[in-house]
Amino acid sequence: MSLKFYKTPKEDHPWRSPVQDDTCSRYAAAAARAKKWLPPTLRFEQVVRNHTMPPCSLNDFMDYLVYVEQNAEPLQFFLWYCGYVQSWMELDAHERALVPRWDPADAEARAAAKADANRKRRGPRVAMSGRYRRARNASKVSNILEILDADGEEKEEKELLGSASPASSRPSRNFSRPSAPPGTVEAWISPPHQPFRDEVTQILNHYVDPSAPRSLGLTLRDRAAIADATAHTTHPTSLLPAFEKADAILRGHLHPNFIRSSIANTNSPTTYVLRVSAWLLLMLGFSAAAALNLCTARFALSRYWRIAPFALWAPGFAILVAAADGLSISLYFAGRRQLRPWEAQPTPAELEDASWRGRRAARRATAAASPAGDDPLRKPSLRTFGPGNGFRSEWWVRAYAKTGLWWRIFETTRPVGEGEVRVLQDGVVITAFIWAFVLAGGLAAGSVFVPAFDPWTMKQIVEASTEIPTSLLHQRGTWKLYLMLRTEPRCNG
């Protein structure tokens, strides 16, 4: 999975294909693999609860989804759904009993029965398109329903124990439905008068509708299932297909990508420069090895001088392997990271009135004054209802486009706040050093045994010792060996 950086957006709402069931299966497998290398404090649950520090806070996660992935709608819907379940749980047992839960298995049975009836009436030409794919998610649905029902039974017991208290002591709630007078409980069961009906309608218009400003990548079948469920009830299970898709793409794709981006302490221009520098060091190492090979033949140097390019190969491989994860080794040892393009930008007035030195100073001052833990609700993108997630009109996009390449490479830095990010960076740097020493050591050792070549005589030099022990000269056949070595071209070393 490649590392992603910010790129100038070409359009505010890029088109994405709907998330299919096989894609969700791949995301589930990817989420299981991600748990093996993610620290517990950086798991998805900790990030969405805002229990992490920058650069892995909830604010940073939303910024990454908006500005890099351009796919923030799953997280926005996920946060609303969690809050909606919590609000639904705060209803008393009597009110919750008026909202029936939506079991996909029952919907399957009804759809299958309807399809069978149509097939019998119209003949075999009608396909059984009403069979929804819910067998795969049956366990997840059952677990969610059991959690909701268990919590409801617990609240019922608490209410029965506290029934002696006066009714006026219960806190009043303002639901999006008119309160029904006594004796008209049956009217609450009708869909227009169910709790949170207006809010669910807003969610349908904001996230489920394909033309909505924050439309989720749902298939036609999922949208039809949600429309059928919400037409009967406002129970949280009515929106379960949308929640499953949002949860799968967040856990298996977006969250692992975000953590990889948080490990990187450089931006795209700096990473590009690091990779080019690493390749230059490697090319210099190979050039030095070739030159030493020629000098060994021409100037009778020792072959062990060919180990010298190790000093160029080792840092080259280390920088290259670390840069693959967007990591600068110098910034790693300093414990700092570069600011993202959308972070700590000065105001538009500062950009207009100040010179480039003033802009640099203003940006450093803004970065130093930024608190470590901001209120997550300060961002419009973290609010449930709002405009689309396009950001091409934001002023910092134009300001960053005018920034010179030099200042993009040597961007302002700030300390890495999250300690677990440092642990992941430790692993990247140690891996880079191991690969560097193995590859550079192998090349250096191999270059020692490469035969020398004299470009002036265009002959390969057989490197052998010129000293023949005297004891061997008295043995049979050694005189012929000595004459043979004397007639072959060779060099000392």
XYZ file of C-alpha atoms in Angstrom:
493
model
C 0.000 0.000 0.000
C 1.684 3.151 -1.204
C 2.127 6.246 0.913
C -0.217 9.088 -0.008
C 0.518 12.806 0.157
C -1.485 15.942 -0.447
C -2.017 16.847 -4.097
C -3.691 19.892 -5.576
C -7.321 18.814 -6.076
C -8.638 18.723 -9.631
C -12.271 18.522 -8.570
C -14.222 18.945 -5.347
C -16.145 15.677 -5.517
C -14.167 12.928 -7.272
C -16.277 10.023 -8.451
C -15.883 6.676 -6.693
C -17.392 3.361 -7.546
C -19.845 1.917 -4.999
C -18.376 -0.340 -2.343
C -19.248 -3.928 -3.230
C -19.445 -6.922 -0.908
C -16.177 -8.457 -2.111
C -14.477 -5.111 -1.464
C -15.778 -5.188 2.104
C -14.321 -8.676 2.496
C -10.915 -7.423 1.388
C -11.186 -4.493 3.790
C -12.008 -6.883 6.633
C -8.908 -8.953 5.858
C -6.803 -5.785 5.658
C -8.147 -4.623 9.030
C -7.139 -7.953 10.584
C -3.625 -7.575 9.185
C -3.389 -3.981 10.408
C -4.088 -5.069 13.986
C -0.824 -7.020 13.968
C 1.370 -3.928 13.578
C -0.808 -1.188 15.071
C -0.195 -0.341 18.751
C -3.312 -0.628 20.933
C -3.333 3.122 21.601
C -3.500 3.883 17.863
C -6.339 1.500 17.052
C -9.340 2.825 15.187
C -11.484 2.944 18.315
C -8.981 5.154 20.143
C -8.698 7.579 17.243
C -12.448 8.090 16.783
C -12.811 8.619 20.544
C -10.156 11.357 20.280
C -7.928 9.634 22.852
C -4.776 10.154 20.785
C -2.401 13.067 20.382
C -1.324 14.795 17.156
C -0.466 13.749 14.529
C -3.004 10.945 15.185
C -5.876 12.887 16.741
C -9.436 12.886 15.439
C -8.818 16.308 13.900
C -5.804 14.961 12.043
C -7.761 11.921 10.872
C -10.514 14.109 9.442
C -7.981 16.446 7.823
C -6.288 13.481 6.171
C -9.580 12.143 4.831
C -10.660 15.547 3.510
C -7.395 16.798 2.029
C -5.507 13.634 1.047
C -7.983 10.788 0.546
C -10.875 13.139 -0.329
C -13.176 10.550 1.205
C -14.352 11.894 4.565
C -17.990 10.854 4.256
C -17.540 7.392 5.877
C -16.062 8.930 9.042
C -18.707 11.652 9.182
C -21.491 9.094 8.923
C -19.744 6.735 11.358
C -19.498 9.432 14.036
C -23.138 10.365 13.588
C -24.251 6.730 13.766
C -22.382 6.148 17.029
C -23.967 9.264 18.506
C -27.366 8.211 17.199
C -27.128 4.800 18.863
C -26.169 6.529 22.109
C -29.135 8.913 21.829
C -31.453 6.025 21.065
C -30.194 4.175 24.127
C -31.051 7.173 26.287
C -34.732 6.731 25.468
C -36.725 5.049 28.189
C -37.893 1.499 27.643
C -41.458 2.558 26.861
C -40.365 4.830 24.020
C -37.895 2.326 22.619
C -40.569 -0.338 22.545
C -42.550 1.821 20.114
C -39.756 1.649 17.518
C -39.414 -1.900 16.148
C -35.999 -3.129 15.212
C -35.231 -4.027 11.622
C -33.908 -7.532 11.164
C -32.362 -8.092 7.720
C -33.231 -11.788 7.941
C -36.935 -10.908 8.048
C -36.455 -8.577 5.111
C -34.783 -11.399 3.210
C -37.663 -13.734 3.914
C -40.218 -11.180 2.784
C -38.233 -10.362 -0.341
C -37.781 -14.045 -1.172
C -41.478 -14.751 -0.671
C -42.375 -11.832 -2.893
C -39.944 -13.004 -5.570
C -41.355 -16.534 -5.412
C -44.863 -15.194 -5.806
C -43.850 -13.114 -8.810
C -42.092 -16.086 -10.378
C -45.141 -18.301 -9.981
C -47.427 -15.614 -11.377
C -45.252 -14.434 -14.288
C -43.265 -17.552 -15.064
C -39.537 -18.292 -15.014
C -38.605 -15.082 -16.876
C -38.560 -13.044 -13.683
C -35.250 -13.343 -11.798
C -35.157 -13.611 -8.037
C -33.487 -10.228 -7.502
C -34.983 -9.719 -4.070
C -32.512 -11.961 -2.245
C -30.290 -9.645 -0.314
C -26.819 -10.670 0.712
C -27.080 -10.740 4.509
C -25.928 -14.244 5.366
C -22.313 -13.045 5.437
C -23.065 -10.316 7.977
C -25.528 -12.334 10.054
C -23.150 -12.633 13.003
C -22.406 -8.900 13.059
C -26.109 -8.037 12.867
C -26.940 -10.475 15.648
C -24.211 -9.049 17.881
C -25.436 -5.486 17.391
C -29.046 -6.481 18.034
C -28.065 -8.384 21.177
C -26.115 -5.390 22.490
C -29.052 -3.073 21.885
C -31.551 -5.464 23.463
C -29.315 -6.216 26.468
C -28.872 -2.534 27.157
C -32.605 -2.026 26.807
C -33.381 -4.752 29.350
C -30.886 -3.218 31.768
C -32.558 0.175 31.453
C -35.973 -1.420 32.000
C -34.794 -2.951 35.278
C -33.410 0.397 36.432
C -36.656 2.143 35.569
C -38.707 -0.481 37.423
C -36.506 -0.068 40.497
C -36.871 3.693 40.333
C -40.595 3.731 39.579
C -41.362 5.061 43.055
C -39.844 8.438 42.161
C -42.246 11.075 40.817
C -42.655 11.288 37.066
C -41.735 14.957 37.086
C -38.169 14.064 38.116
C -37.426 12.485 34.717
C -35.452 14.754 32.424
C -37.422 16.068 29.466
C -36.224 15.260 25.967
C -36.803 17.205 22.786
C -37.283 14.642 20.010
C -37.993 15.433 16.401
C -41.652 14.404 16.747
C -44.713 15.894 18.456
C -45.482 14.501 21.877
C -48.581 12.346 21.922
C -51.239 12.787 24.579
C -52.134 9.922 26.907
C -54.207 7.251 25.294
C -52.769 7.731 21.835
C -49.760 5.446 22.125
C -50.683 3.679 18.903
C -50.063 6.899 16.972
C -46.401 6.825 18.005
C -45.918 3.567 16.150
C -46.713 5.119 12.784
C -43.493 6.059 10.966
C -44.141 9.830 10.785
C -44.360 10.061 14.581
C -41.464 7.832 15.572
C -38.571 9.283 17.593
C -35.826 10.964 15.556
C -37.866 10.701 12.347
C -36.760 14.145 11.104
C -33.119 13.395 11.862
C -33.221 10.091 9.984
C -34.832 11.849 7.025
C -32.008 14.389 7.040
C -29.444 11.605 7.081
C -31.098 9.937 4.100
C -31.011 13.188 2.153
C -27.440 13.949 3.241
C -25.637 10.587 2.975
C -27.792 7.938 1.278
C -29.155 9.886 -1.679
C -26.657 9.509 -4.572
C -26.986 13.227 -5.380
C -26.433 14.301 -1.748
C -23.508 16.612 -0.866
C -21.926 13.892 1.302
C -23.154 10.807 -0.477
C -21.715 7.482 0.662
C -20.503 4.939 -1.860
C -23.540 2.667 -1.539
C -24.807 0.263 -4.132
C -28.314 0.466 -5.506
C -29.246 -2.615 -3.479
C -28.005 -1.040 -0.242
C -29.903 2.183 -0.873
C -33.071 0.220 -1.599
C -32.650 -1.807 1.609
C -32.109 1.360 3.684
C -35.112 3.074 2.113
C -37.276 0.042 2.852
C -36.068 -0.174 6.456
C -36.344 3.528 7.311
C -39.845 3.624 5.853
C -40.930 1.307 8.679
C -38.751 2.274 11.650
C -36.103 4.661 12.974
C -34.358 1.906 14.903
C -30.540 2.081 14.462
C -30.616 -1.247 12.627
C -32.503 0.385 9.757
C -29.263 2.111 8.703
C -27.067 -0.926 9.260
C -26.098 -1.449 5.570
C -24.614 2.050 5.404
C -22.859 1.580 8.736
C -21.326 -1.725 7.623
C -19.856 -0.161 4.490
C -18.531 2.882 6.362
C -17.049 0.713 9.119
C -15.361 -1.634 6.628
C -13.695 1.085 4.568
C -12.595 2.992 7.675
C -11.029 0.039 9.481
C -9.557 -1.745 6.478
C -8.431 1.096 4.238
C -8.630 4.678 5.478
C -7.390 4.220 9.049
C -4.279 2.137 8.133
C -3.446 4.676 5.423
C -3.799 7.480 7.963
C -1.418 5.813 10.416
C 1.145 5.310 7.644
C 0.796 8.974 6.769
C 1.275 9.896 10.436
C 4.524 7.918 10.574
C 5.892 10.066 7.756
C 7.602 13.190 9.084
C 8.088 14.849 5.695
C 5.880 16.170 2.924
C 5.919 15.083 -0.694
C 8.619 17.531 -1.968
C 11.008 16.645 0.861
C 10.424 12.927 0.356
C 11.177 13.304 -3.337
C 14.446 15.121 -2.561
C 15.418 12.403 -0.074
C 14.875 9.672 -2.639
C 16.871 11.521 -5.283
C 19.690 12.098 -2.778
C 19.714 8.412 -1.875
C 19.999 7.369 -5.522
C 22.816 9.866 -6.046
C 24.722 8.361 -3.125
C 24.224 4.885 -4.539
C 25.406 5.967 -7.985
C 28.451 7.626 -6.444
C 29.161 4.395 -4.583
C 29.033 2.332 -7.774
C 31.205 4.883 -9.567
C 33.765 4.770 -6.753
C 33.764 0.968 -6.841
C 34.417 0.982 -10.593
C 37.198 3.557 -10.222
C 38.875 1.557 -7.481
C 38.679 -1.550 -9.622
C 40.519 0.243 -12.409
C 43.059 1.748 -10.014
C 43.772 -1.672 -8.573
C 44.875 -2.859 -11.997
C 46.695 0.263 -13.097
C 48.381 1.504 -9.940
C 48.851 -1.802 -8.113
C 46.550 -0.875 -5.217
C 45.340 -3.406 -2.700
C 41.983 -4.927 -3.529
C 40.717 -4.113 -0.031
C 40.442 -0.462 -1.032
C 37.252 -1.521 -2.798
C 35.482 -1.670 0.571
C 35.565 2.150 0.707
C 32.252 2.623 -1.267
C 30.501 1.085 1.747
C 30.576 4.615 3.220
C 28.358 5.783 0.331
C 26.176 2.711 -0.097
C 25.141 2.384 3.554
C 23.657 5.900 3.992
C 22.186 5.732 0.495
C 20.264 2.535 1.213
C 19.239 3.774 4.682
C 17.842 7.043 3.318
C 16.099 5.251 0.449
C 14.396 2.633 2.632
C 13.311 5.227 5.213
C 12.067 7.603 2.499
C 9.801 4.835 1.205
C 7.735 5.511 4.349
C 8.161 9.284 4.093
C 10.649 9.361 6.963
C 13.636 11.672 7.202
C 16.316 10.187 9.454
C 17.587 13.616 10.511
C 14.085 14.760 11.529
C 13.569 11.416 13.270
C 16.594 11.917 15.521
C 15.436 15.495 16.180
C 11.975 14.213 17.179
C 10.188 16.587 14.816
C 7.948 16.461 11.769
C 7.101 18.863 8.990
C 3.806 20.705 9.026
C 1.194 19.551 6.559
C 0.135 22.115 3.945
C -3.157 22.801 5.751
C -1.610 23.094 9.224
C -0.692 26.333 10.984
C -1.221 28.601 8.002
C -1.006 32.372 8.648
C -4.023 34.536 7.999
C -4.680 35.927 4.501
C -3.820 39.418 5.754
C -0.376 38.226 6.827
C 0.181 36.679 3.426
C -0.740 39.902 1.646
C 1.142 42.356 3.860
C 4.311 40.450 4.778
C 7.340 39.535 2.730
C 8.572 35.992 2.405
C 10.565 36.411 5.610
C 7.468 37.725 7.350
C 5.364 34.856 6.075
C 7.938 32.389 7.354
C 7.995 34.029 10.783
C 4.196 34.229 10.906
C 3.850 30.559 10.070
C 6.358 29.534 12.722
C 4.555 31.661 15.304
C 1.198 30.165 14.345
C 2.596 26.630 14.517
C 4.121 27.276 17.941
C 0.875 28.771 19.242
C -1.326 25.901 18.040
C -2.555 23.856 21.022
C -1.834 20.156 21.128
C -5.425 19.115 21.746
C -8.014 21.180 19.898
C -11.733 20.785 20.270
C -12.716 18.329 17.540
C -15.995 20.137 16.927
C -14.130 23.241 15.790
C -13.992 21.721 12.317
C -17.024 21.987 10.050
C -16.039 18.650 8.519
C -16.624 16.964 11.897
C -20.202 18.177 12.039
C -22.891 15.832 10.842
C -24.731 18.190 8.527
C -23.017 20.682 6.312
C -21.814 21.348 2.794
C -19.766 18.965 0.728
C -16.164 18.200 1.569
C -14.634 20.117 -1.336
C -11.804 22.427 -0.319
C -10.507 23.971 -3.542
C -11.992 27.309 -2.493
C -10.140 27.393 0.839
C -7.582 30.193 0.909
C -4.675 28.039 2.096
C -4.840 26.023 -1.152
C -4.013 29.148 -3.150
C -1.365 30.157 -0.604
C 0.350 26.775 -0.806
C 0.264 26.846 -4.602
C 2.223 30.127 -4.491
C 4.825 28.756 -2.075
C 8.232 28.205 -3.643
C 9.815 24.780 -3.964
C 12.617 25.726 -1.560
C 10.168 26.515 1.253
C 8.177 23.359 0.544
C 11.312 21.261 0.925
C 12.486 23.014 4.097
C 9.053 23.271 5.678
C 8.452 24.423 9.242
C 8.627 21.588 11.776
C 6.997 20.818 15.094
C 7.571 18.092 17.715
C 5.896 14.709 17.323
C 3.279 14.593 20.069
C 2.106 10.970 20.021
C 4.614 8.625 21.654
C 3.385 5.534 19.806
C 4.206 7.226 16.510
C 7.809 7.418 17.696
C 7.702 3.670 18.373
C 6.538 2.989 14.816
C 9.218 5.332 13.499
C 11.793 3.388 15.520
C 10.810 0.259 13.650
C 11.103 1.993 10.273
C 14.561 3.414 11.055
C 15.899 0.138 12.494
C 14.630 -1.716 9.430
C 16.286 0.862 7.178
C 19.621 0.474 8.975
C 19.466 -3.328 8.803
C 18.742 -3.305 5.071
C 21.433 -0.676 4.524
C 24.157 -2.669 6.273
C 23.142 -5.949 4.638
C 22.976 -4.558 1.100
C 25.984 -2.254 1.410
C 28.041 -4.954 3.122
C 27.159 -7.485 0.445
C 28.117 -5.105 -2.349
C 31.381 -4.147 -0.631
C 32.322 -7.774 -0.005
C 31.443 -8.760 -3.550
C 33.457 -5.927 -5.064
C 36.606 -7.274 -3.392
C 36.408 -10.496 -5.425
C 35.622 -8.866 -8.772
C 38.614 -9.378 -11.122
C 40.524 -6.199 -11.858
C 40.471 -4.801 -15.380
C 43.089 -2.608 -17.009
C 41.383 -0.264 -19.518
C 44.716 0.756 -21.036
C 45.723 -2.752 -22.075
C 42.086 -4.003 -22.311
C 43.099 -7.121 -20.405
C 41.742 -8.773 -17.311
C 44.290 -8.927 -14.520
C 44.799 -12.186 -12.654
C 45.617 -11.111 -9.154
C 48.037 -13.578 -7.643
C 50.871 -13.416 -5.201
C 54.359 -12.844 -6.708
C 56.075 -14.546 -3.829
C 56.633 -18.293 -4.328
C 57.739 -20.128 -1.180
C 61.250 -21.579 -1.515
C 60.142 -24.937 -0.147
C 57.757 -25.349 -3.090
C 60.551 -24.808 -5.609
C 62.242 -28.057 -4.518
C 59.122 -30.113 -5.105
C 58.368 -31.894 -8.362
C 56.408 -29.777 -10.835
C 56.574 -26.527 -8.882
C 59.179 -25.038 -11.229
C 56.701 -25.297 -14.112
C 54.027 -23.631 -11.938
C 56.422 -20.820 -11.148
C 57.212 -20.249 -14.823
C 53.519 -20.270 -15.690
C 52.714 -17.586 -13.121
C 55.637 -15.483 -14.313
C 54.365 -15.494 -17.887
C 50.794 -14.441 -16.934
C 50.059 -10.722 -16.386
C 49.377 -9.927 -12.741
C 49.645 -7.158 -10.187
C 50.660 -6.964 -6.583
C 47.981 -6.466 -3.962
